[in-house]
Amino acid sequence: MNPAAGEDCTTEALKLSVGVLKTKFEDTGEIAYLDLAITTMAKAADSKLNNTSDISITLLWELGSAFIDRIPRREDTKDIDLALECHARIISAQPDTPASILIPVGLALVGSGFMDRSLSNENPLHMDLAIECFSGSLLAIQEGDPNVPILLHNLSFICMRQFQLLGLQKDVDMAIHCIDRLISDYSETDEKLSVRLNDLATGYSGRYERFGREEDMKKAIDYRSRAVEISPENSRYLPQYLSNLGFSYGELFQRHGRVADIDKAIEYRSRSALISHNNNPDRPDILGNLGISYSLRFQHLGQKSDIDDSIKYLTQAVTQTHTRHQHLPTWLNGLGSSYMLRFERFGQVTDIDKAVENHVQAVELTPAGHPSLPSRCGNLGISHRMRFELVGQLADLEKSIECQERALLLMPQTHRDFPSQLSSLGGSYMRLFEHSNRVADIEKSIELQARAVSMTPNNHPQLAFWLNNLALSQHARYKIQGDPDSFLASLQYNRQCAQCTTGHTPTRFRAALHWAKLSSFLKLPEALQGYQTAFGLIPQLVWLGTALSRRYEDVQEVGSMAVEAAAAAISAGEHEMALEWLEQGRSVVWTQTLQLRTPLDTLCVAHPVLGHELQQAAKDLHGITSDISPIKTTSAHDAGISMEEVTQKTHKLAERYQELVQDARQLPGFEDFFSPKRISQLIPAARDGPIVVINLHSSRCDALALVPGLHNILHVPLPTLSVERADKAYKQMNLELQLLGIRNRGEHRRPVQSRQDDDNNDNAFTLLLGELWADVAQPVLRELGLLQPPTTNELPHVTWCTTGVMSFLPLHAAGLYERPLSKVSDFVVSSYTPTLGALLSKEVQQQTAHSRILLAGQEATPGLSYLPGTKQELDLVTGQVQNVFACTRIEGEHATTEAVLEAMAQNDWMHMACHAHQCVQDPSQSGFFLQNGTLTLADITQRAFTNKGLAFLSACQTATGDPSIPEESVHLASGLLTAGYSSIIATMWSVNDSDAPLVADKVYQDLLKDGTPDHLAAARALHLAVARLRASIGYKNFGRWVPFIHIGS
């Protein structure tokens, strides 16, 4: 087909003819149509050479644009000259146009044409040509020309676009240079100044992202902060400025890991989302950026609400972004990564499928050559690998390696994320090795991860990750090949990872443990150094700035490490170190709470300003971290903002508190202020009798005893005790309790059983308590010199501090009940303590005759079984105490959570008779069932009680604990100990409703026999009361008398 047009067209015919030709060119791509359109317009333009009408000018403009369109097809530089000539003729057709501006303005116009096209097609050639035209125009234009600012703006804009596409430093350098020149011409009152400041910050931020120079990010924050400061609240640009400023703080956080930086990122981006309207074209970007910030904080602190918010905002960004918008792949990639993170932490299967789905879409929508394509391919690879680890389909792992190898191929080696891609691909090859056992796969894994480490500077926050991955690969090779060099390399890389000063704390903590274990295997003395490094990371791992419930999750690894480290120290003959470590690594959350409530009298006297500031910071932090109840607001959106404000306030308080503690440690005489206690500080805990710490580990089991008057630790090996025997005993005990129907306090709790069943249960308990006697109690009491018949009515007092599953076994009841003088209660009065520090924190204080006692009971709790014995119990206790104490008695509908908690604050002692429960999902939500709900452990520990005496918890499961974190002693009794009560009577499991009144009556009778209340005698009073119960019901009713225990002083 050879289209033709008449040479002598009318204007309308010319427009129609040219329009048809250009449309056919766009539809078919046939350049012949564009050539003919150009020829037609050129002839028409020549015929109107001296015509200065609007029609002629329009024709020249269209002709110049057509020449620009033809450049990429013919790659003929003559078309550039022809386009320039058209624009020069336009300018010359204007009256009074000086000749000196023909070239610069012509170049500018051509540059604008190329820039317009590059915005739609992202063609690098068009961008290059636009940059050349704008640069040439700036060189040719006269200084002070009013067109200079627009030229600088256009050149900076197109340079940044090309930098974002190709990642070349020359482009971003030119963009920054241009905007710097622009800003110098603006006054502080010019409304355009904020726009230029934001543009300049974008340049510095982009350069930081690509090349990682921290000074660039600092400049970006400075300029973005200025843009926010000078922008009025109603500025349409302010939401974007705030979001950009949040981005910069997020980048800074990724560099240093400071929580304050990511909090600022979320703060600014939340404000941006709050003030941006739904019709704001930038709103999807604002929401997506907020989602990314929440994802970053989740990776650092692990709060589930953060990753949920991340997915929520990124989902909104995806749904609100047009399918062809250039940012859609960004939000799909972020959403896929957030789903991946949530799956990694919580294991929800649907999340990993959504991660793969979103990552696939992100990669498919990202054009070839885009700078973000490599990282998006890498993320897709990681999500495939995670799905392989879940499902085991080899196709996922093969796809993972394919995507990650593509990422490496596309990414410049100078890119800041290149080491990350290397290490990640190395991880996939390690998974392939585990599947295939091919040596080549593990060699490839080690090669890639070693490159990642070699390319990463020592102070980089990601170095810990790469070292940890390399250590794992080396160990994997050792396990298959038995190569000692690989074993030593794994040890070395674990050591280096653990000793990194920055980076992911859980990763460094686990590396320290691996370092210690590998060193122990080789019997190297540095094993203890590995454990010491791990202990040093506990304050970061279980951070005061997170909610109580989150800290219980974080602490799970710490307790098992403590008993392992103690066993290693005992093997090395370091008994003092073992005891110090057990104290430091057990009941971590309780110890933190106690620290926040510790009086600072000495510091306040020596340095009153610092002391009082620290005291206030501790008080504020204790209050806010204990309160995990949701904030009530008028709308869900408001609630979200309020919770974020509380979260950030908590982080700031924790950081300030830690800064003040560090300040105190700089002062003479306070170098060890709030540091883990040394053995010399722990020995005074044994003022009322020996304290026996039982360490239960798979490598060995031992008792370490502090004895009054003895400055050395008494070590008692327990060779017949083992983790397996203790686990078996615990499971058997639980089975027997279930057969007995012991779950909650109640009148009818036992199923109907035959006598044979009773005999079987009796035999089971008899065997259990006999093993505890032979394995633990007898050898310990023998070494303490306490296996002698009592010569007085006053038995010695022993406090047991147990670890592992021993924390759930009734060591106080150990014995051979068929033989005389063969049980613990024949020789000593027993108490328990979660830590030695819990005893040190209690002041020895006799209660006066003016002391008050709270008696609280719930006979009929809504929704729970009837407890008729509670009224009888409170009547009996009232009769015993009313002549000594001022009594506050709260029962029935008056026993609300608020009333009881307030009464606890007003009274010195308390007696609680009601239902209670242990919450396994969230230990801080364990509590007492009252009229209007549950008085939880979190509610109680939030109150800073002082100088409290006895708390008698006549309820079920008040000293049960959580098997998932046995070293934390997470039960109501230890919670009250932490809340300020010195002495606790509690139960290991449910008690019979008829037994509780009897025990309570006898305890108070003995405590108050002299008319003077002494809570420090509670252990002896309980010992006698239980002996009476045992005598009245028979010792074989183990399930009824064994659960009563004493905790504390």
Coordinates of C-alpha atoms in Angstrom, one line a residue, residues 619-967:
K619 CA 7.9 4.2 87.2
D620 CA 6.5 5.4 83.9
L621 CA 8.0 2.4 82.0
H622 CA 6.7 -0.1 84.6
G623 CA 3.2 1.3 84.2
I624 CA 3.1 1.4 80.5
T625 CA 4.8 -2.0 79.8
S626 CA 2.6 -3.8 82.2
D627 CA -0.6 -2.5 80.7
I628 CA -1.3 -4.5 77.6
S629 CA -5.1 -4.0 77.5
P630 CA -6.3 -2.3 74.3
I631 CA -7.0 1.4 74.4
K632 CA -10.7 2.2 74.0
T633 CA -11.4 4.9 71.5
T634 CA -14.4 5.9 69.5
S635 CA -13.4 4.3 66.2
A636 CA -11.1 1.6 65.0
H637 CA -8.9 4.2 63.2
D638 CA -8.5 6.2 66.3
A639 CA -7.7 3.1 68.2
G640 CA -4.9 2.3 65.8
I641 CA -3.4 5.7 66.1
S642 CA -3.7 5.6 69.9
M643 CA -2.0 2.2 70.1
E644 CA 0.8 3.5 67.9
E645 CA 1.3 6.4 70.2
V646 CA 1.5 4.1 73.2
T647 CA 3.9 1.9 71.4
Q648 CA 6.2 4.7 70.5
K649 CA 6.0 6.2 74.0
T650 CA 7.0 2.8 75.4
H651 CA 10.0 2.7 73.1
K652 CA 11.1 6.2 74.0
L653 CA 10.7 5.5 77.8
A654 CA 12.7 2.2 77.5
E655 CA 15.5 4.0 75.5
R656 CA 15.6 6.9 78.0
Y657 CA 15.6 4.5 80.9
Q658 CA 18.6 2.6 79.5
E659 CA 20.4 5.8 78.8
L660 CA 20.0 6.9 82.4
V661 CA 21.2 3.5 83.7
Q662 CA 24.3 3.9 81.5
D663 CA 24.8 7.4 82.9
A664 CA 24.7 6.1 86.4
R665 CA 27.3 3.4 85.6
Q666 CA 29.7 6.2 84.6
L667 CA 29.7 7.6 88.1
P668 CA 32.3 6.6 90.8
G669 CA 30.9 3.8 93.0
F670 CA 28.0 3.0 90.6
E671 CA 30.0 1.1 87.9
D672 CA 27.9 -2.1 88.5
F673 CA 24.6 -0.3 88.8
F674 CA 21.7 -2.6 87.8
S675 CA 24.3 -5.1 86.4
P676 CA 23.7 -8.8 86.9
K677 CA 24.4 -9.7 90.5
R678 CA 27.7 -11.2 91.4
I679 CA 27.9 -14.2 93.8
S680 CA 28.8 -11.9 96.7
Q681 CA 25.5 -10.1 96.2
L682 CA 23.5 -13.3 96.0
I683 CA 24.8 -15.0 99.2
P684 CA 22.8 -12.8 101.6
A685 CA 19.6 -14.3 100.1
A686 CA 20.2 -17.4 102.2
R687 CA 19.6 -15.5 105.5
D688 CA 16.7 -17.8 106.6
G689 CA 18.3 -21.1 105.7
P690 CA 19.9 -22.9 102.8
I691 CA 18.8 -22.1 99.2
V692 CA 19.2 -25.1 96.9
V693 CA 19.3 -24.4 93.1
I694 CA 18.6 -27.5 91.0
N695 CA 20.0 -27.4 87.5
L696 CA 18.5 -29.9 85.1
H697 CA 20.3 -30.4 81.8
S698 CA 20.8 -33.3 79.4
S699 CA 24.5 -33.3 79.9
R700 CA 24.4 -33.4 83.7
C701 CA 22.2 -32.6 86.7
D702 CA 23.4 -30.8 89.9
A703 CA 22.4 -28.9 93.0
L704 CA 24.1 -25.7 94.0
A705 CA 23.5 -24.5 97.5
L706 CA 23.9 -21.2 99.3
V707 CA 24.3 -21.9 103.0
P708 CA 24.1 -19.3 105.8
G709 CA 27.6 -18.6 107.1
L710 CA 29.3 -20.4 104.2
H711 CA 30.9 -18.2 101.6
N712 CA 31.6 -21.0 99.1
I713 CA 28.9 -22.6 97.0
L714 CA 28.1 -26.2 98.0
H715 CA 28.0 -28.4 94.9
V716 CA 26.0 -31.6 95.0
P717 CA 26.2 -33.8 91.8
L718 CA 22.9 -35.6 91.1
P719 CA 24.1 -38.6 89.0
T720 CA 20.8 -40.5 89.1
L721 CA 18.7 -37.6 88.0
S722 CA 18.2 -36.9 84.3
V723 CA 16.0 -34.9 82.0
E724 CA 14.4 -38.0 80.8
R725 CA 13.5 -39.3 84.3
A726 CA 12.2 -35.8 85.2
D727 CA 10.1 -35.6 82.0
K728 CA 8.7 -39.0 82.6
A729 CA 7.8 -38.2 86.2
Y730 CA 6.1 -34.9 85.1
K731 CA 4.0 -36.7 82.4
Q732 CA 3.1 -39.4 84.8
M733 CA 2.0 -36.9 87.5
N734 CA -0.1 -35.0 85.0
L735 CA -1.8 -38.3 83.9
E736 CA -2.6 -39.1 87.5
L737 CA -4.0 -35.7 88.1
Q738 CA -6.2 -36.1 85.1
L739 CA -7.4 -39.5 86.3
L740 CA -8.2 -37.9 89.7
G741 CA -10.2 -35.2 87.9
I742 CA -8.2 -32.4 89.3
R743 CA -8.6 -29.4 87.1
N744 CA -10.3 -26.6 89.0
R745 CA -11.2 -25.9 92.5
G746 CA -14.6 -27.4 93.1
E747 CA -16.8 -29.5 95.3
H748 CA -17.3 -32.3 92.8
R749 CA -14.0 -32.8 91.0
R750 CA -13.3 -36.5 91.1
P751 CA -14.9 -39.1 88.9
V752 CA -16.3 -42.2 90.5
Q753 CA -13.4 -44.7 90.8
S754 CA -13.0 -48.2 92.0
R755 CA -10.7 -49.0 94.9
Q756 CA -8.3 -50.6 92.4
D757 CA -8.1 -47.2 90.5
D758 CA -7.4 -45.5 93.9
D759 CA -4.6 -48.0 94.6
N760 CA -3.1 -47.4 91.1
N761 CA -3.1 -43.6 91.6
D762 CA -1.6 -44.0 95.1
N763 CA 1.1 -46.3 93.7
A764 CA 1.9 -43.8 90.9
F765 CA 2.4 -40.9 93.4
T766 CA 4.3 -43.1 95.7
L767 CA 6.8 -44.0 92.9
L768 CA 7.1 -40.4 91.8
L769 CA 7.8 -39.0 95.3
G770 CA 10.1 -41.8 96.0
E771 CA 12.2 -41.1 92.9
L772 CA 12.4 -37.4 93.8
W773 CA 13.6 -38.4 97.2
A774 CA 16.3 -40.7 95.9
D775 CA 17.4 -38.6 93.0
V776 CA 17.3 -35.1 94.5
A777 CA 16.1 -34.5 98.0
Q778 CA 18.1 -37.2 99.9
P779 CA 21.5 -36.4 98.4
V780 CA 21.0 -32.7 98.8
L781 CA 19.8 -32.9 102.5
R782 CA 22.7 -35.3 103.2
E783 CA 25.3 -32.9 101.9
L784 CA 23.6 -30.1 103.8
G785 CA 23.9 -32.2 107.0
L786 CA 20.1 -32.1 107.5
L787 CA 19.3 -35.8 107.5
Q788 CA 19.3 -35.9 111.2
P789 CA 16.3 -36.4 113.5
P790 CA 15.1 -33.0 114.7
T791 CA 16.2 -32.1 118.2
T792 CA 13.8 -29.3 118.6
N793 CA 10.3 -28.4 117.4
E794 CA 11.8 -25.8 115.0
L795 CA 12.8 -27.6 111.7
P796 CA 15.4 -26.0 109.5
H797 CA 14.1 -24.0 106.5
V798 CA 15.2 -24.8 103.0
T799 CA 14.2 -22.9 99.9
W800 CA 14.2 -24.8 96.6
C801 CA 14.9 -23.0 93.3
T802 CA 14.3 -25.3 90.4
T803 CA 14.9 -25.4 86.7
G804 CA 13.2 -27.0 83.7
V805 CA 10.5 -29.6 84.3
M806 CA 11.6 -29.8 88.0
S807 CA 9.8 -26.5 88.4
F808 CA 6.5 -28.5 88.1
L809 CA 7.4 -31.4 90.4
P810 CA 6.5 -31.4 94.1
L811 CA 10.0 -31.6 95.5
H812 CA 8.7 -30.5 99.0
A813 CA 6.7 -33.7 99.2
A814 CA 9.5 -36.0 98.1
G815 CA 9.9 -39.1 100.2
L816 CA 9.4 -42.8 100.9
Y817 CA 6.1 -42.7 102.7
E818 CA 6.3 -46.4 103.8
R819 CA 9.4 -45.7 105.9
P820 CA 9.9 -43.4 108.9
L821 CA 12.2 -40.4 108.6
S822 CA 12.4 -40.8 104.8
K823 CA 10.7 -37.7 103.5
V824 CA 11.5 -34.1 103.1
S825 CA 8.9 -32.8 105.6
D826 CA 10.5 -35.0 108.3
F827 CA 13.7 -32.9 108.2
V828 CA 13.0 -29.4 106.8
V829 CA 10.3 -26.8 106.2
S830 CA 10.2 -26.1 102.4
S831 CA 9.7 -23.0 100.4
Y832 CA 10.2 -22.2 96.7
T833 CA 11.6 -19.1 95.0
P834 CA 11.7 -18.3 91.2
T835 CA 15.1 -16.6 91.7
L836 CA 17.5 -15.6 94.4
G837 CA 16.9 -12.0 93.6
A838 CA 13.2 -12.4 94.5
L839 CA 14.4 -13.0 98.1
L840 CA 16.9 -10.2 98.1
S841 CA 14.3 -7.7 97.1
K842 CA 12.1 -8.3 100.1
E843 CA 12.7 -6.2 103.2
V844 CA 12.4 -8.1 106.4
Q845 CA 9.5 -6.3 108.1
Q846 CA 7.2 -7.3 110.9
Q847 CA 3.6 -6.2 110.3
T848 CA 2.3 -4.1 113.1
A849 CA -1.0 -4.5 115.0
H850 CA -2.5 -1.8 112.8
S851 CA -2.0 -4.0 109.6
R852 CA -4.9 -4.6 107.3
I853 CA -5.9 -7.7 105.5
L854 CA -8.1 -8.2 102.4
L855 CA -10.4 -11.2 102.3
A856 CA -11.8 -11.7 98.8
G857 CA -14.0 -14.6 97.7
Q858 CA -16.3 -15.7 94.9
E859 CA -18.8 -18.4 95.9
A860 CA -20.7 -18.1 92.6
T861 CA -18.7 -16.7 89.8
P862 CA -20.8 -16.1 86.6
G863 CA -20.2 -19.0 84.2
L864 CA -18.2 -21.2 86.5
S865 CA -18.9 -23.9 89.0
Y866 CA -20.3 -23.2 92.5
L867 CA -17.7 -23.0 95.4
P868 CA -19.7 -23.3 98.6
G869 CA -16.5 -23.7 100.6
T870 CA -15.3 -20.2 99.9
K871 CA -17.8 -18.6 102.3
Q872 CA -16.9 -21.1 105.1
E873 CA -13.3 -20.4 104.4
L874 CA -13.6 -16.6 104.6
D875 CA -15.7 -17.0 107.8
L876 CA -12.9 -19.2 109.4
V877 CA -10.2 -16.8 108.3
T878 CA -12.2 -13.8 109.6
G879 CA -12.5 -15.5 112.9
Q880 CA -8.8 -16.0 113.1
V881 CA -7.7 -12.5 112.0
Q882 CA -10.3 -10.0 113.1
N883 CA -8.7 -9.4 116.5
V884 CA -5.3 -8.7 115.0
F885 CA -6.1 -7.1 111.6
A886 CA -8.4 -4.5 110.3
C887 CA -10.3 -6.6 107.7
T888 CA -11.7 -5.6 104.3
R889 CA -14.0 -8.4 103.1
I890 CA -15.2 -8.4 99.5
E891 CA -17.6 -11.1 98.2
G892 CA -20.2 -11.9 95.5
E893 CA -21.2 -9.1 93.3
H894 CA -19.0 -6.6 95.1
A895 CA -15.9 -8.7 94.2
T896 CA -15.1 -6.9 90.9
T897 CA -11.6 -6.6 89.4
E898 CA -11.5 -2.9 90.1
A899 CA -12.6 -3.3 93.7
V900 CA -10.2 -6.1 94.5
L901 CA -7.2 -4.5 92.9
E902 CA -7.9 -1.2 94.8
A903 CA -8.3 -3.2 98.0
M904 CA -5.0 -4.9 97.4
A905 CA -3.3 -1.5 97.3
Q906 CA -5.0 -0.5 100.6
N907 CA -4.2 -3.7 102.6
D908 CA -1.0 -5.3 103.7
W909 CA -2.0 -9.0 103.5
M910 CA -4.5 -10.6 101.2
H911 CA -6.5 -13.9 101.1
M912 CA -8.1 -14.9 97.8
A913 CA -10.7 -17.7 97.6
C914 CA -12.0 -18.2 94.1
H915 CA -11.6 -19.7 90.7
A916 CA -8.3 -19.0 88.9
H917 CA -6.7 -20.1 85.7
Q918 CA -3.4 -20.4 83.9
C919 CA -3.4 -18.9 80.3
V920 CA -1.0 -20.9 78.2
Q921 CA -1.4 -18.7 75.1
D922 CA -0.5 -15.5 77.0
P923 CA 0.8 -16.0 80.6
S924 CA 0.3 -12.4 81.5
Q925 CA -3.5 -13.0 81.0
S926 CA -3.6 -15.7 83.8
G927 CA -5.6 -14.5 86.7
F928 CA -8.5 -14.7 89.2
F929 CA -12.0 -15.1 88.0
L930 CA -14.1 -12.4 89.7
Q931 CA -17.6 -11.0 89.4
N932 CA -17.1 -8.9 86.2
G933 CA -14.1 -10.6 84.6
T934 CA -10.5 -11.7 85.2
L935 CA -8.1 -9.9 87.4
T936 CA -5.0 -10.7 85.4
L937 CA -1.3 -11.0 86.1
A938 CA -0.8 -8.0 83.9
D939 CA -3.2 -5.9 85.9
I940 CA -1.5 -6.9 89.2
T941 CA 2.1 -6.4 88.1
Q942 CA 1.2 -3.0 86.8
R943 CA 0.6 -1.8 90.3
A944 CA 3.8 -1.0 92.2
F945 CA 2.9 -2.3 95.7
T946 CA 5.5 -1.9 98.5
N947 CA 6.0 -3.6 101.8
K948 CA 3.3 -6.2 101.4
G949 CA 3.2 -9.2 103.5
L950 CA 1.4 -12.5 103.0
A951 CA -0.8 -13.4 99.9
F952 CA -2.8 -16.6 100.5
L953 CA -4.0 -17.8 97.1
S954 CA -6.7 -20.3 98.0
A955 CA -7.5 -21.0 94.3
C956 CA -6.6 -23.5 91.6
Q957 CA -3.5 -23.3 89.5
T958 CA -1.9 -20.3 91.3
A959 CA 1.6 -21.9 91.1
T960 CA 1.2 -24.0 88.0
G961 CA 3.5 -22.2 85.6
D962 CA 3.8 -22.5 81.8
P963 CA 5.6 -25.6 80.5
S964 CA 6.7 -23.7 77.4
I965 CA 8.8 -21.3 79.5
P966 CA 9.6 -23.2 82.7
E967 CA 12.5 -20.9 83.7

